[in-house]
Coordinates of C-alpha atoms in Angstrom, one line a residue:
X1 CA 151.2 204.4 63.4
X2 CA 154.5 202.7 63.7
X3 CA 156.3 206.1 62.9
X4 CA 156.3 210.0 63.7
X5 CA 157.3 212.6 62.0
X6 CA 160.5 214.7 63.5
X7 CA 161.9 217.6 62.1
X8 CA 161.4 216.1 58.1
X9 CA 162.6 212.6 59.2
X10 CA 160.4 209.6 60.2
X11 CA 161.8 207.8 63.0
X12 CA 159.9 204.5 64.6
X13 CA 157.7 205.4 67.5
X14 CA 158.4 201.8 69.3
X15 CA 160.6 198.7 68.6
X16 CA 159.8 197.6 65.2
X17 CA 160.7 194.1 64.0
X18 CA 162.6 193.2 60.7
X19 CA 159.9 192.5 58.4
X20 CA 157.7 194.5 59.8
X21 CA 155.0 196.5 58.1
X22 CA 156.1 200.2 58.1
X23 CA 153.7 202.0 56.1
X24 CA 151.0 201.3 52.7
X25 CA 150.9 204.4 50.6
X26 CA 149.0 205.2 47.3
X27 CA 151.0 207.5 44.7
X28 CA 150.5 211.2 44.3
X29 CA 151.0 211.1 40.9
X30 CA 152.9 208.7 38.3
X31 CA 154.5 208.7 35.3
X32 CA 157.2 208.2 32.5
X33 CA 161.1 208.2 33.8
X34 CA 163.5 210.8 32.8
X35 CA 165.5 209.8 29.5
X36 CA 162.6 207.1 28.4
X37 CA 161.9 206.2 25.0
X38 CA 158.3 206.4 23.9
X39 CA 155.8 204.4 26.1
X40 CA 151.8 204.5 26.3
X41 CA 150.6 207.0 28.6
X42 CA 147.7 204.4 29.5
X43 CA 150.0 201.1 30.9
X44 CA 153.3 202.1 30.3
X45 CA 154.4 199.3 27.5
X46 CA 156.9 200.1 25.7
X47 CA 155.9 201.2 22.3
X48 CA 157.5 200.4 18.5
X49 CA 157.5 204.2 16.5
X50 CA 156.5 203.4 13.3
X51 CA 153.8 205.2 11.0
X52 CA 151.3 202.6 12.5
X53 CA 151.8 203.5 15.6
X54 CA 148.5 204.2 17.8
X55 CA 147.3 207.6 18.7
X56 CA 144.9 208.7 20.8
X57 CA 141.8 209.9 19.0
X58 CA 141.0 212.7 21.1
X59 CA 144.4 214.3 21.7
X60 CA 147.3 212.8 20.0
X61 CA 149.1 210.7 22.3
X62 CA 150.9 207.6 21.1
X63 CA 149.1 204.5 22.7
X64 CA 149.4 200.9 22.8
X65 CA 145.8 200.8 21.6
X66 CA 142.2 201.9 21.3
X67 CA 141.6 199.2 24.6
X68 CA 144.5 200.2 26.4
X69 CA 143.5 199.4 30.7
X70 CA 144.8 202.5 31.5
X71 CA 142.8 205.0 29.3
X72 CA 140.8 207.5 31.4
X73 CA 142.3 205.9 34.4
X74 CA 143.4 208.0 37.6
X75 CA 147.5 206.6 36.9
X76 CA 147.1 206.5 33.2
X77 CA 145.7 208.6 30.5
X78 CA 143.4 210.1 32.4
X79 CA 140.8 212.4 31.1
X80 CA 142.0 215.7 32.5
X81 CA 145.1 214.8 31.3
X82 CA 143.3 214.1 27.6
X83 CA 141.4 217.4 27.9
X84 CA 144.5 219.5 28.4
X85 CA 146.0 217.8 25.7
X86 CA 142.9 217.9 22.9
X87 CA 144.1 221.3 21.9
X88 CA 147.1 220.3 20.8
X89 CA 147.3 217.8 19.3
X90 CA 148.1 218.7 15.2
X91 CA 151.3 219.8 17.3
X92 CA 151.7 216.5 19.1
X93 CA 150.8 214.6 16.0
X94 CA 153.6 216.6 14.0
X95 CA 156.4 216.1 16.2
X96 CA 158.9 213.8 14.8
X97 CA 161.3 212.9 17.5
X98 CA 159.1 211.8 20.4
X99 CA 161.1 210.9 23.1
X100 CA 162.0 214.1 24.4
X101 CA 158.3 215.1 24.6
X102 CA 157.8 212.6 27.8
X103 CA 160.0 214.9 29.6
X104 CA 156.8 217.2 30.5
X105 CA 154.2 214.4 31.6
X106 CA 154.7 213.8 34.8
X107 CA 155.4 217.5 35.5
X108 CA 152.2 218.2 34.0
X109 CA 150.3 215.4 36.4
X110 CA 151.5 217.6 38.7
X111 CA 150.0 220.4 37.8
X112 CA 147.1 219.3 36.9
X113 CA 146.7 218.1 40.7
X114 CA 145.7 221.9 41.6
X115 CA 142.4 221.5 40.2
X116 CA 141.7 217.9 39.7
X117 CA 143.0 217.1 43.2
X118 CA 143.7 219.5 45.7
X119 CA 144.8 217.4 49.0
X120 CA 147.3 215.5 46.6
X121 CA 148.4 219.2 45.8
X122 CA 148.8 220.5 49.1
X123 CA 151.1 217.2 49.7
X124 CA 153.3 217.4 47.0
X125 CA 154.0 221.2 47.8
X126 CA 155.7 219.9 51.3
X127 CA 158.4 217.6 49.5
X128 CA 161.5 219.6 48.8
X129 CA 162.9 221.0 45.2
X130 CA 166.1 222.5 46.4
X131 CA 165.6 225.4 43.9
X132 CA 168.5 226.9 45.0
X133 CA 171.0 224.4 44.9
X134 CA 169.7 223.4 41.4
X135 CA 169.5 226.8 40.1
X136 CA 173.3 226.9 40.7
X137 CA 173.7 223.9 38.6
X138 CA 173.6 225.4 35.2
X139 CA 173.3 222.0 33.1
X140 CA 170.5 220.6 35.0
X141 CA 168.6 224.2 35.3
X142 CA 169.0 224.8 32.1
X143 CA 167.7 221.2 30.9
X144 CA 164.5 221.6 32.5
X145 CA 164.1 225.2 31.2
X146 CA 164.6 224.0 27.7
X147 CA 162.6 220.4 27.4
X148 CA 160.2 221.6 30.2
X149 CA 159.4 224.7 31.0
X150 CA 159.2 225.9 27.8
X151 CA 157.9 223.3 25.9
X152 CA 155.1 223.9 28.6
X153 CA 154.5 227.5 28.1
X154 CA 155.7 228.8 25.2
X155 CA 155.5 225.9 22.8
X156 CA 152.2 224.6 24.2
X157 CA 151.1 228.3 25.1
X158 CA 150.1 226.7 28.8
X159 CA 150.9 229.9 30.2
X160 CA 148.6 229.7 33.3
X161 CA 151.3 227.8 35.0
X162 CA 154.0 230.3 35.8
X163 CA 157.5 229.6 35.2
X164 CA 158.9 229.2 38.8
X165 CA 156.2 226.7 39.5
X166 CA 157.3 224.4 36.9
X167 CA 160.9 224.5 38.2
X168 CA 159.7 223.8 41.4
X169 CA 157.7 220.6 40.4
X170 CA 160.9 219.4 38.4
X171 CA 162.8 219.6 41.5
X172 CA 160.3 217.7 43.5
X173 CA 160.6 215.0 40.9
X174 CA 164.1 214.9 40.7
X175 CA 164.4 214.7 44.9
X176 CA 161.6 212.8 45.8
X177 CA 160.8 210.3 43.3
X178 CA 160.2 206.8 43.4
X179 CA 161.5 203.5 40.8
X180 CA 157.9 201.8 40.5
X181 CA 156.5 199.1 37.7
X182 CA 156.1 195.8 37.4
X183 CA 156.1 193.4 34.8
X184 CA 158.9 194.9 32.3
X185 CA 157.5 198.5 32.9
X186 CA 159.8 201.0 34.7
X187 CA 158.4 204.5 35.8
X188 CA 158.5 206.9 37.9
X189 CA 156.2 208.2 41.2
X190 CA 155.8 210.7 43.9
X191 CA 154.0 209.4 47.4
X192 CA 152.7 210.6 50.5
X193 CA 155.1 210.5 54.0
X194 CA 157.3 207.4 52.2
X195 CA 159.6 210.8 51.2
X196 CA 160.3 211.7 54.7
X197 CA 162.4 208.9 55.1
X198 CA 166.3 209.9 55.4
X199 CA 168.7 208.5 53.4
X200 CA 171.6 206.2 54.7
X201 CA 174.0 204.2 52.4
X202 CA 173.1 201.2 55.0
X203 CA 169.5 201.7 55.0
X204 CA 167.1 199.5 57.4
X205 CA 163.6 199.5 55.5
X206 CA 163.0 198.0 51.7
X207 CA 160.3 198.7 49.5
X208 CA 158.1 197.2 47.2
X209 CA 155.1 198.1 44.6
X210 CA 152.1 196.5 43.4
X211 CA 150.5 196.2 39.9
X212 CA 148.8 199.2 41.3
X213 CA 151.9 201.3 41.9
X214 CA 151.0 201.2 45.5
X215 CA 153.9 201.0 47.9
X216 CA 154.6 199.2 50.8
X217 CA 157.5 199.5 53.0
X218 CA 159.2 197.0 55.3
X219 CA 161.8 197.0 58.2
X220 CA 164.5 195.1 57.0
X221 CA 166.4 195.3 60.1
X222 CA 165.6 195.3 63.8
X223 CA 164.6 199.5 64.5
X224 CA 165.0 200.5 67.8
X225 CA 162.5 203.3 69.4
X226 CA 163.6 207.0 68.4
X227 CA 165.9 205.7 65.5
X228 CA 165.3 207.1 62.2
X229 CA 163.6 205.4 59.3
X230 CA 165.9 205.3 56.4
X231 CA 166.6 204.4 52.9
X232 CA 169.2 204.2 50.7
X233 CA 169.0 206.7 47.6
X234 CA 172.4 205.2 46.0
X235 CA 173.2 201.5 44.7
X236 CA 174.7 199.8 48.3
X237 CA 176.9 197.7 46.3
X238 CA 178.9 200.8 44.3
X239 CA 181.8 202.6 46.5
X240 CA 182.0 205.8 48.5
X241 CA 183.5 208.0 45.4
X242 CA 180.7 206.8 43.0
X243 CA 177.5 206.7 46.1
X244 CA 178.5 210.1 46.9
X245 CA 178.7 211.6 43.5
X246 CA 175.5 210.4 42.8
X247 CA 174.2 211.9 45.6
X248 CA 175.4 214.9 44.9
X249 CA 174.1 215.0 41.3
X250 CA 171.3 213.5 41.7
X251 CA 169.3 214.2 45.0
X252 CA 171.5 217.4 45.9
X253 CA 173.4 217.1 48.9
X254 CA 176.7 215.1 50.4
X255 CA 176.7 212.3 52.5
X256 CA 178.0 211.7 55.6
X257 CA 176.7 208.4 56.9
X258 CA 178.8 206.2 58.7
X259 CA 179.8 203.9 55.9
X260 CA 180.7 207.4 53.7
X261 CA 182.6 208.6 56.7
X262 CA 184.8 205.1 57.1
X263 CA 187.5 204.5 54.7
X264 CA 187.2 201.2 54.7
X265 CA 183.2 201.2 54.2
X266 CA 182.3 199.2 57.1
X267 CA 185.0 196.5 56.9
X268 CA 184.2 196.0 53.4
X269 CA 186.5 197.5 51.6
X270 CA 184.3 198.3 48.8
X271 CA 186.0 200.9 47.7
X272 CA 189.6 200.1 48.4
X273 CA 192.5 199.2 45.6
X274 CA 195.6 197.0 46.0
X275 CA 199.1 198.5 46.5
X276 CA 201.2 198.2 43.2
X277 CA 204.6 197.9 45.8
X278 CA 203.7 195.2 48.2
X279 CA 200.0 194.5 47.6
X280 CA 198.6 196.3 50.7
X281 CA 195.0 197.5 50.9
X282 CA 195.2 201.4 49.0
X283 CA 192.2 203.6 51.1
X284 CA 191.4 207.4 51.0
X285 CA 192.6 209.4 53.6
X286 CA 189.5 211.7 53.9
X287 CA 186.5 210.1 52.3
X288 CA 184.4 212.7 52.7
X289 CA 187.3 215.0 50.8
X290 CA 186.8 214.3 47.1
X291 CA 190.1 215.6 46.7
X292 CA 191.9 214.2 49.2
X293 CA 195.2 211.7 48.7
X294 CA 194.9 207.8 48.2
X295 CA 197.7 206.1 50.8
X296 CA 198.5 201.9 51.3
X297 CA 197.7 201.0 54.9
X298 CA 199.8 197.7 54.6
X299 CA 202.3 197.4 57.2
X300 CA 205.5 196.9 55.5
X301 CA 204.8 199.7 52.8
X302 CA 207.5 202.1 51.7
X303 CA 204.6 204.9 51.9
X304 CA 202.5 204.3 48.2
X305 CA 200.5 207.3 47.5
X306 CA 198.0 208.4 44.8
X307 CA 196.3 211.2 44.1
X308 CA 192.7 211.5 43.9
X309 CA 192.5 212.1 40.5
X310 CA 193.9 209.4 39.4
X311 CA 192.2 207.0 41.4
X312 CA 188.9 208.8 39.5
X313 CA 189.7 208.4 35.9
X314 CA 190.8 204.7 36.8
X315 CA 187.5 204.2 38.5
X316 CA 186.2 205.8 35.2
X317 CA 188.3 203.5 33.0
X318 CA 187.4 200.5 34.3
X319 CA 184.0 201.1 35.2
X320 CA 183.4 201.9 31.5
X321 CA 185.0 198.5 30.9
X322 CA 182.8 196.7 32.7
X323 CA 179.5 198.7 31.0
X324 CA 180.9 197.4 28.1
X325 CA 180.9 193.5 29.1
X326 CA 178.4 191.3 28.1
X327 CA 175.6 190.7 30.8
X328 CA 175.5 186.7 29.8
X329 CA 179.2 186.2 28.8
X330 CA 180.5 183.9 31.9
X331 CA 183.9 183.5 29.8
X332 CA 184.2 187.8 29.7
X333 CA 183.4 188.4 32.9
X334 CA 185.8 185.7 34.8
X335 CA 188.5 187.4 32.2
X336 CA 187.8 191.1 34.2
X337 CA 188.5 189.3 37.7
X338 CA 191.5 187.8 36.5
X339 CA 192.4 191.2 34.6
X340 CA 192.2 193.6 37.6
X341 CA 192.9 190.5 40.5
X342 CA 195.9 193.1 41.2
X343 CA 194.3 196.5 41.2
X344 CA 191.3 196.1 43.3
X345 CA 190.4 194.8 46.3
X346 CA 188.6 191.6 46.2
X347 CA 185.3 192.9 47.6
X348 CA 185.9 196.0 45.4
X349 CA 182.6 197.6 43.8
X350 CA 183.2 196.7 40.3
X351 CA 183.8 193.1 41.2
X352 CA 181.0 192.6 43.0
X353 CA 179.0 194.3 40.1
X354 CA 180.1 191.4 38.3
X355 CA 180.3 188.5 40.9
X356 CA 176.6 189.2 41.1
X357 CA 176.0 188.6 37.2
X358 CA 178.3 185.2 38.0
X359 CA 176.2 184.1 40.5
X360 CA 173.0 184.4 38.8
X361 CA 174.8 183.1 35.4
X362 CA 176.4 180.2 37.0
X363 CA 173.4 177.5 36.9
X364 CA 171.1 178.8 34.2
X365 CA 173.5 179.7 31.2
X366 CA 173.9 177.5 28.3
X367 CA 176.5 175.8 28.9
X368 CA 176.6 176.4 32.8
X369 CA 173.2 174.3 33.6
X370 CA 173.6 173.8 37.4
X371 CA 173.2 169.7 36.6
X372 CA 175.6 170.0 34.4
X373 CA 178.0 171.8 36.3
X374 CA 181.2 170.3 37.5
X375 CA 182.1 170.4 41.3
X376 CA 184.5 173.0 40.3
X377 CA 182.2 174.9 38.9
X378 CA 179.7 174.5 41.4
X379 CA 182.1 175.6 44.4
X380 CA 182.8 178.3 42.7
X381 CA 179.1 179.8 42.0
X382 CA 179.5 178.8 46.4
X383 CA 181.9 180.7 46.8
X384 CA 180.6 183.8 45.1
X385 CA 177.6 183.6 46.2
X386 CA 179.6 183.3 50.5
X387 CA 181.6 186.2 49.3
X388 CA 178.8 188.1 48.7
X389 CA 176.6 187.4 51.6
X390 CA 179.6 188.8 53.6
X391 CA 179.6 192.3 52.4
X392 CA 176.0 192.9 51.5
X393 CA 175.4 191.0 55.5
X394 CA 176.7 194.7 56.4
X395 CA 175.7 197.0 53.6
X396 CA 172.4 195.6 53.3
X397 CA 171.3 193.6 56.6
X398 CA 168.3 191.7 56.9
X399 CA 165.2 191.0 55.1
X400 CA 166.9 193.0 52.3
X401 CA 165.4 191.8 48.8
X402 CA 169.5 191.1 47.6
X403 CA 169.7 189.2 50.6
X404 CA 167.2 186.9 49.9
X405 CA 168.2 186.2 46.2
X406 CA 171.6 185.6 47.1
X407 CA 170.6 182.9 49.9
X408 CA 168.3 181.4 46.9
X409 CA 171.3 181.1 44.6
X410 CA 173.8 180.0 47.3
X411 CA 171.3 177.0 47.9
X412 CA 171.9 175.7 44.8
X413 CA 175.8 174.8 44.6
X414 CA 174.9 173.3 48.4
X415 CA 172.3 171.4 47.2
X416 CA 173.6 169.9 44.2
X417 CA 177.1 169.3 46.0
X418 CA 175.2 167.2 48.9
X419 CA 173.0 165.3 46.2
X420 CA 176.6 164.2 44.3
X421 CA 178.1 163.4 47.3
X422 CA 175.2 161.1 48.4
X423 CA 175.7 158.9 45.3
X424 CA 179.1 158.7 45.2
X425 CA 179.2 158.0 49.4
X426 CA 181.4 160.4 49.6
X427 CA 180.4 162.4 52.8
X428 CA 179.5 160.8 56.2
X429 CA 176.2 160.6 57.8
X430 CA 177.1 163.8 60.0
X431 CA 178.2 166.0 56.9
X432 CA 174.8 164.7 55.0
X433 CA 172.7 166.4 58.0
X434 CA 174.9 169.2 58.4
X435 CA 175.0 170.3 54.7
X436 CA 171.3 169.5 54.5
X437 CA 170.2 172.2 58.0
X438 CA 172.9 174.7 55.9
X439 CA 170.4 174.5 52.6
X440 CA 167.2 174.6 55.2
X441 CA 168.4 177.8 56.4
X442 CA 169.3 179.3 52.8
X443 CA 165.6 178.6 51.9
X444 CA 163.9 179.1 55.0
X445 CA 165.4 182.9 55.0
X446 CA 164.8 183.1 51.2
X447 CA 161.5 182.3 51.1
X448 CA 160.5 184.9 54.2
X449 CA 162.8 188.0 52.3
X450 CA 161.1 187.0 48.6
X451 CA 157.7 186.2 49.9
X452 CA 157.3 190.6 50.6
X453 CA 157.7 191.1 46.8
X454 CA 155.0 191.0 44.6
X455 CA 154.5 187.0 42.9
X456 CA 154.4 188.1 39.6
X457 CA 158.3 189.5 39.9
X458 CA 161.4 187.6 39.1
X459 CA 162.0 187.9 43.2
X460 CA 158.7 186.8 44.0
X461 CA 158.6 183.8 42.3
X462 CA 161.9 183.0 43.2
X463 CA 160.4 182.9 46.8
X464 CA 158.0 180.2 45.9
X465 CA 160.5 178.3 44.1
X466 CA 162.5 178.9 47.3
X467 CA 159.2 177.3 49.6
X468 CA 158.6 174.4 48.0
X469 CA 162.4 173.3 47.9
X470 CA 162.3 173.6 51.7
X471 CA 159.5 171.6 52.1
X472 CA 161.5 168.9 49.9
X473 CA 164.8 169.4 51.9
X474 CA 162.7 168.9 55.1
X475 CA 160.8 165.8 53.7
X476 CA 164.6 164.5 53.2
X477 CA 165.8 165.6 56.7
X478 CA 162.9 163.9 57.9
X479 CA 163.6 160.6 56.2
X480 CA 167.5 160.6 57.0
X481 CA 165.8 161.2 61.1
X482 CA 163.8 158.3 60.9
X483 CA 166.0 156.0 58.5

C-alpha cells in the first residue's frame, strides 16, 4: 500500500509521484443525492412524472422500465431493497409528490447492509456522523427527523431500526459522501478508506469514477513520505468566507488550512476587493474570524475599513447576480467584469466563476467559433485562459482535472494565433518554433491530466482530442526541423 492509516488520516507511506495511483475502491453503498428530483432506482436516469410513468411491479418504485440494467443489481434496485419495499407499496403508489420520498433511499441501503452485508456494515459504522454537532443544528436535525426518520418508522412502520441509528446513518452521509455518475447521472456514495483522507482547500490527490461507480484516486502533486493525503471538500476556486461556510454547514467543522489561514489566499487574492478611495487591494484582518473587520492594504490609503457584514451581504448580492446570468450569454457575462472591474479583485472568486464559463464559451458559441474568431477575440480567450492557470497553478497544482482542461482551451487561441500568423508571414521563423513548443506543452500536459478520467466524460474525451492535436503539432515541428 502506498498509504497508512494515522490517527483517522491517511498519509503516504513513501514518496509518491503526481499521477500516481493512490488507491481503487468499490462503494459501500450508492444512491440518489439530497434535493433530487425523481430518478430510477435501477440506473439513475432521470425520470418524466407523468401518469405513464413506470413502476415497479413488485413494489412500487418509479422506474425507467421493465428492462432497466440496474434491476436486482447490487448498486441498483436490488432485491432486498424490492423485498423491503413489496409491503408498501399501495403507499408508495399513492404518494403524489415524489421527490421528497428519495430522501430515505440511500439511508435505507444502509440499513439494509446489517443483514444483507455485514463487512460493508461494520465499515460504514467507522466513518463519522458528528451526532452531536448536528443535533445542535436544529434545521438540519430536524430535516432528517421529518423526511427520514419518520417517514422510516412511523409512516412506513419500519420500526426495527431504532431512531438514533437512522440519525446516525444520515450523518454519515452528509460527512462522508462522495459526487459519483457518469454520463448525465449525478448521485451519491459512501466508500471504504477513500473517507480517511483529510481535507485541505489546496488538496494534492483527484478523483475519478467509473460506469461502475468505482473510485480511483490519484496524486496530483508530488507527496512527500509522512505527509497527509488530502482532499478538498469545498469548490477551490470560491473564497475563504464562502469555502469556510460551507464547511461549516455542510461537513461540520472550520477550517484552518493554510490558504484559510492567509488573507490573501496564497497570493491569489481570491477573496480580496478593491479599495473605493485609492483602489488598493481590501483583505480581512482575521480570516479565520468571521466577524472580524475588512481593511485596504494599499500603501498610500487614508485607512478604508469595512465591516464584515457588509462585505457578506455584498458577497451575497453579487453572487446571486451571477446565479442569475446566463451560462452561454458571452455578451452578459463580459457586462459583470466590466460591472464590478472596480469592486473586486481581478482574480476574485466570482470572476473566475465566470472567466471559466468565458473560456470554455469563447471558441464553441454561436457566434464565437474559434475559426471565426478575430485576433482580438482570440487573445482574449489567451488571456483568460493565462489568468487562470495562474491561480488554480496554486490552488489546484498538478495533474488536477481543471488543470488539464484549462491547458486544452489555452491551446486553442495559441494555435489558431500561430496558424494566422503563418499565412499572413507575420511572425519569424524563431517565433513559429517557439509558439509551436508552447502548444506542444499545453497538449502534452493535457492529454496526461485528461487521460485519468473516464473516455466516455466531457474531460476524457477532451484528452483524446488533446493527443491527437499533439501528434499534429509535432508532425509540424518536425517538418519546420527538416524544412
Amino acid at each position: 500500500s502506498v498509504f497508512i492509516l494515522c490517527f483517522r488520516y491517511l498519509v503516504a507511506s513513501r514518496d509518491l509521484k503526481a499521477g500516481e495511483l493512490i488507491m481503487v475502491v468499490d462503494p459501500i453503498v450508492v444512491g440518489p443525492p439530497q434535493g433530487c428530483q425523481p430518478l430510477c432506482l435501477g440506473c439513475y436516469k432521470k425520470l418524466d412524472v407523468d401518469e405513464n410513468l413506470y413502476r415497479c411491479e413488485a413494489c412500487g418504485w418509479p422506474q425507467c422500465g421493465r428492462s432497466c440494467p440496474g434491476r436486482g443489481k447490487q448498486y441498483g434496485h436490488s432485491i432486498a431493497e424490492c423485498r423491503l419495499y413489496e409491503g408498501l407499496k399501495p403507499k408508495l403508489i399513492q404518494t403524489k409528490d415524489l421527490a421528497p420520498l428519495y430522501l430515505t433511499v440511500v439511508p435505507v441501503r444502509c440499513l439494509l447492509l446489517q443483514e444483507q452485508d455485514p463487512e460493508k456494515w461494520r465499515a460504514l459504522l467507522t466513518m463519522e456522523a458528528h451526532n452531536d454537532i448536528r443535533r445542535a443544528l436544529p434545521v438540519i436535525w430536524r430535516n432528517n427527523q421529518e423526511n427520514v426518520v419518520d417517514k422510516i418508522r412511523k409512516e412506513w412502520g419500519l420500526v426495527q431500526y431504532e431512531e438514533d441509528l437512522i440519525h446516525t446513518i444520515c450523518g454519515i452521509l452528509e460527512v462522508n459522501a462522495f459526487e459519483v455518475g457518469q454520463e448525465g447521472v449525478s448521485i451519491r456514495a459512501l466508500f471504504p478508506r477513500a473517507f480517511y483522507m483529510a481535507h485541505d482547500c489546496v488538496p494534492n490527490t483527484g478523483h475519478t469514477d467509473d460506469k461502475n461507480f468505482r473510485l480511483r484516486v490519484r496524486a496530483t502533486t508530488k507527496i512527500p513520505k509522512g505527509s497527509s493525503i488530502n482532499l478538498s471538500y469545498a469548490y477551490t476556486l470560491q473564497g475563504t468566507l464562502k469555502r469556510r461556510e460551507h464547511l461549516k454547514e455542510s461537513k461540520f467543522f472550520d477550517c484552518t488550512c493554510a490558504r484559510c489561514s492567509d488573507p490573501t489566499e496564497l497570493g491569489t487574492y481570491a477573496g480580496a476587493l478593491k479599495c473605493p478611495q485609492c483602489a488598493g487591494t481590501v483583505l480581512s484582518t482575521a480570516p479565520l474570524d468571521r466577524e472580524a473587520e475588512w481593511r485596504c492594504v494599499g500603501p498610500n490609503c487614508p485607512g478604508y475599513a469595512v465591516p464584515a457584514r457588509s462585505v457578506t451581504l455584498l458577497m451575497d448580492k453579487i453572487g446571486d447576480e451571477v446565479e442569475s446570468l446566463e451560462d452561454s450569454d458571452i455578451p452578459a457575462l463580459e457586462a459583470f467584469l466590466s460591472r464590478y472591474h472596480n469592486v473586486l479583485h481581478p482574480n476574485h472568486y466570482h470572476f473566475l466563476g465566470v472567466l471559466h464559463s468565458l473560456c470554455q464559451l469563447y471558441g464553441k458559441a454561436p457566434g464565437f467559433l474559434i475559426n471565426d474568431m478575430t485576433e482580438a477575440q482570440l487573445r482574449h480567450k489567451r488571456d483568460i485562459c493565462r489568468q487562470l492557470l495562474k491561480v488554480v497553478d496554486i490552488l489546484e497544482p498538478g495533474y488536477s482535472r481543471l488543470r488539464g482542461v484549462l491547458l486544452y482551451e489555452l491551446h486553442a487561441p495559441l494555435m489558431i494565433l500561430t496558424t494566422r500568423g503563418v499565412e499572413a508571414r507575420t511572425i519569424s521563423y524563431r517565433d513559429l518554433r517557439s509558439r509551436l513548443k508552447e502548444v506542444a506543452a499545453c497538449l502534452e500536459e493535457s492529454s496526461i491530466i485528461l487521460n485519468f478520467e473516464p473516455e466516455a466524460s466531457h474531460e476524457g474525451m477532451m484528452g483524446l482530442a488533446a493527443k491527437d492535436a499533439l501528434t499534429r503539432v509535432r508532425e509540424w515541428q518536425r517538418i519546420i526541423v527538416n524544412s
